[in-house]
PDB file of C-alpha atoms in Angstrom:
ATOM      1  CA  MET A  11     -72.596  27.269  -5.454  1.00  0.00           C
ATOM      2  CA  LEU A  12     -70.364  26.760  -8.471  1.00  0.00           C
ATOM      3  CA  PHE A  13     -70.504  23.598 -10.546  1.00  0.00           C
ATOM      4  CA  ALA A  14     -68.168  22.491 -13.317  1.00  0.00           C
ATOM      5  CA  LEU A  15     -69.805  20.807 -16.295  1.00  0.00           C
ATOM      6  CA  ILE A  16     -67.061  18.683 -17.837  1.00  0.00           C
ATOM      7  CA  CYS A  17     -68.412  17.536 -21.181  1.00  0.00           C
ATOM      8  CA  LYS A  18     -66.831  15.132 -23.652  1.00  0.00           C
ATOM      9  CA  ASP A  19     -68.090  15.124 -27.250  1.00  0.00           C
ATOM     10  CA  LYS A  20     -69.041  11.921 -29.010  1.00  0.00           C
ATOM     11  CA  PRO A  21     -66.393  10.871 -31.555  1.00  0.00           C
ATOM     12  CA  GLY A  22     -66.986  12.259 -35.037  1.00  0.00           C
ATOM     13  CA  SER A  23     -69.439  14.915 -33.852  1.00  0.00           C
ATOM     14  CA  LEU A  24     -67.619  18.104 -34.870  1.00  0.00           C
ATOM     15  CA  GLN A  25     -70.250  19.013 -37.478  1.00  0.00           C
ATOM     16  CA  LEU A  26     -73.041  18.625 -34.901  1.00  0.00           C
ATOM     17  CA  ARG A  27     -71.083  20.977 -32.611  1.00  0.00           C
ATOM     18  CA  VAL A  28     -70.662  23.514 -35.413  1.00  0.00           C
ATOM     19  CA  ASP A  29     -74.335  23.306 -36.408  1.00  0.00           C
ATOM     20  CA  THR A  30     -75.563  23.666 -32.814  1.00  0.00           C
ATOM     21  CA  ARG A  31     -73.102  26.364 -31.724  1.00  0.00           C
ATOM     22  CA  PRO A  32     -75.377  29.394 -32.370  1.00  0.00           C
ATOM     23  CA  ALA A  33     -78.092  27.966 -30.095  1.00  0.00           C
ATOM     24  CA  HIS A  34     -75.482  26.963 -27.499  1.00  0.00           C
ATOM     25  CA  ALA A  35     -73.953  30.472 -27.542  1.00  0.00           C
ATOM     26  CA  ALA A  36     -77.407  32.046 -27.136  1.00  0.00           C
ATOM     27  CA  PHE A  37     -78.067  29.716 -24.192  1.00  0.00           C
ATOM     28  CA  LEU A  38     -74.814  30.771 -22.523  1.00  0.00           C
ATOM     29  CA  GLU A  39     -75.603  34.451 -23.164  1.00  0.00           C
ATOM     30  CA  GLY A  40     -78.904  33.858 -21.383  1.00  0.00           C
ATOM     31  CA  LEU A  41     -77.067  32.340 -18.421  1.00  0.00           C
ATOM     32  CA  ILE A  42     -74.803  35.407 -18.324  1.00  0.00           C
ATOM     33  CA  GLY A  43     -77.878  37.627 -18.198  1.00  0.00           C
ATOM     34  CA  GLU A  44     -79.232  35.571 -15.284  1.00  0.00           C
ATOM     35  CA  GLY A  45     -75.899  35.687 -13.429  1.00  0.00           C
ATOM     36  CA  LYS A  46     -75.495  31.906 -13.706  1.00  0.00           C
ATOM     37  CA  LEU A  47     -72.389  31.594 -15.917  1.00  0.00           C
ATOM     38  CA  ALA A  48     -68.898  32.095 -14.471  1.00  0.00           C
ATOM     39  CA  PHE A  49     -66.969  31.053 -17.593  1.00  0.00           C
ATOM     40  CA  ALA A  50     -67.061  28.533 -20.430  1.00  0.00           C
ATOM     41  CA  GLY A  51     -65.093  27.270 -23.382  1.00  0.00           C
ATOM     42  CA  PRO A  52     -64.205  24.217 -25.444  1.00  0.00           C
ATOM     43  CA  PHE A  53     -61.580  21.595 -24.772  1.00  0.00           C
ATOM     44  CA  LEU A  54     -59.312  21.095 -27.779  1.00  0.00           C
ATOM     45  CA  GLY A  55     -58.104  17.797 -29.178  1.00  0.00           C
ATOM     46  CA  ALA A  56     -54.599  17.077 -30.468  1.00  0.00           C
ATOM     47  CA  ASP A  57     -55.738  18.437 -33.850  1.00  0.00           C
ATOM     48  CA  GLY A  58     -56.695  21.776 -32.252  1.00  0.00           C
ATOM     49  CA  LYS A  59     -60.415  21.229 -32.886  1.00  0.00           C
ATOM     50  CA  PRO A  60     -63.075  21.311 -30.135  1.00  0.00           C
ATOM     51  CA  ASP A  61     -63.850  17.942 -28.602  1.00  0.00           C
ATOM     52  CA  GLY A  62     -65.644  18.873 -25.388  1.00  0.00           C
ATOM     53  CA  SER A  63     -66.594  21.731 -23.109  1.00  0.00           C
ATOM     54  CA  LEU A  64     -65.918  23.163 -19.673  1.00  0.00           C
ATOM     55  CA  VAL A  65     -68.835  25.242 -18.419  1.00  0.00           C
ATOM     56  CA  MET A  66     -68.738  26.744 -14.934  1.00  0.00           C
ATOM     57  CA  ILE A  67     -72.213  27.589 -13.670  1.00  0.00           C
ATOM     58  CA  GLU A  68     -73.842  28.938 -10.544  1.00  0.00           C
ATOM     59  CA  ALA A  69     -76.685  26.774  -9.234  1.00  0.00           C
ATOM     60  CA  PRO A  70     -78.329  26.325  -5.838  1.00  0.00           C
ATOM     61  CA  ASP A  71     -77.589  22.600  -5.712  1.00  0.00           C
ATOM     62  CA  MET A  72     -76.720  19.518  -7.776  1.00  0.00           C
ATOM     63  CA  ALA A  73     -80.286  19.167  -9.049  1.00  0.00           C
ATOM     64  CA  GLY A  74     -80.194  22.746 -10.341  1.00  0.00           C
ATOM     65  CA  ALA A  75     -76.838  22.126 -12.010  1.00  0.00           C
ATOM     66  CA  GLN A  76     -78.172  18.966 -13.643  1.00  0.00           C
ATOM     67  CA  ALA A  77     -81.203  20.866 -14.949  1.00  0.00           C
ATOM     68  CA  LEU A  78     -79.016  23.589 -16.485  1.00  0.00           C
ATOM     69  CA  ALA A  79     -76.710  20.987 -18.034  1.00  0.00           C
ATOM     70  CA  ALA A  80     -79.668  19.158 -19.579  1.00  0.00           C
ATOM     71  CA  ALA A  81     -81.068  22.418 -21.016  1.00  0.00           C
ATOM     72  CA  ASP A  82     -77.893  23.209 -22.988  1.00  0.00           C
ATOM     73  CA  PRO A  83     -78.606  22.904 -26.720  1.00  0.00           C
ATOM     74  CA  TYR A  84     -75.426  20.835 -27.116  1.00  0.00           C
ATOM     75  CA  ALA A  85     -76.775  18.302 -24.613  1.00  0.00           C
ATOM     76  CA  ARG A  86     -80.252  18.376 -26.168  1.00  0.00           C
ATOM     77  CA  ALA A  87     -78.721  17.714 -29.616  1.00  0.00           C
ATOM     78  CA  GLY A  88     -76.914  14.620 -28.307  1.00  0.00           C
ATOM     79  CA  LEU A  89     -73.402  16.054 -28.773  1.00  0.00           C
ATOM     80  CA  PHE A  90     -71.951  14.759 -25.529  1.00  0.00           C
ATOM     81  CA  GLU A  91     -70.655  11.273 -24.879  1.00  0.00           C
ATOM     82  CA  SER A  92     -70.464  12.134 -21.182  1.00  0.00           C
ATOM     83  CA  VAL A  93     -71.133  15.007 -18.799  1.00  0.00           C
ATOM     84  CA  GLU A  94     -69.514  15.056 -15.383  1.00  0.00           C
ATOM     85  CA  ILE A  95     -70.913  17.605 -12.935  1.00  0.00           C
ATOM     86  CA  ARG A  96     -68.750  18.548  -9.953  1.00  0.00           C
ATOM     87  CA  ALA A  97     -69.120  21.161  -7.238  1.00  0.00           C
ATOM     88  CA  TRP A  98     -66.198  23.588  -7.370  1.00  0.00           C
ATOM     89  CA  ASN A  99     -64.707  26.216  -5.066  1.00  0.00           C
ATOM     90  CA  TRP A 100     -63.052  29.213  -6.774  1.00  0.00           C
ATOM     91  CA  VAL A 101     -60.103  30.107  -4.515  1.00  0.00           C
ATOM     92  CA  PHE A 102     -57.307  31.703  -6.569  1.00  0.00           C
ATOM     93  CA  GLN A 103     -57.604  34.445  -9.225  1.00  0.00           C
ATOM     94  CA  LYS A 104     -61.301  34.896  -8.559  1.00  0.00           C
ATOM     95  CA  PRO A 105     -62.448  38.097 -10.311  1.00  0.00           C
ATOM     96  CA  ALA A 106     -63.931  40.842  -8.174  1.00  0.00           C
ATOM     97  CA  GLY A 107     -67.672  40.376  -7.875  1.00  0.00           C
ATOM     98  CA  ALA A 108     -67.581  36.704  -8.901  1.00  0.00           C
TER      99      ALA A 108
END
């Protein structure tokens, strides 16, 4: 089942995001290797700088999605003000094999 992790950064936390990005990227690469990442990327503020994230993951259930969200280095570093986790159904423009 797909889950959307809708993450909002804490105000003034851009440097924490920048500093933690290599570990976050390695974490996402690991999820790709495990077949658990559909897609991911940052939300951008009015200034064009990242201020949150959208991460679409594959997990067996909500508890699994919550565990993956908590394991993200961004979450572990305290970057996020909030994380909303929602089940999602990919209907249109779904890539072959996804």
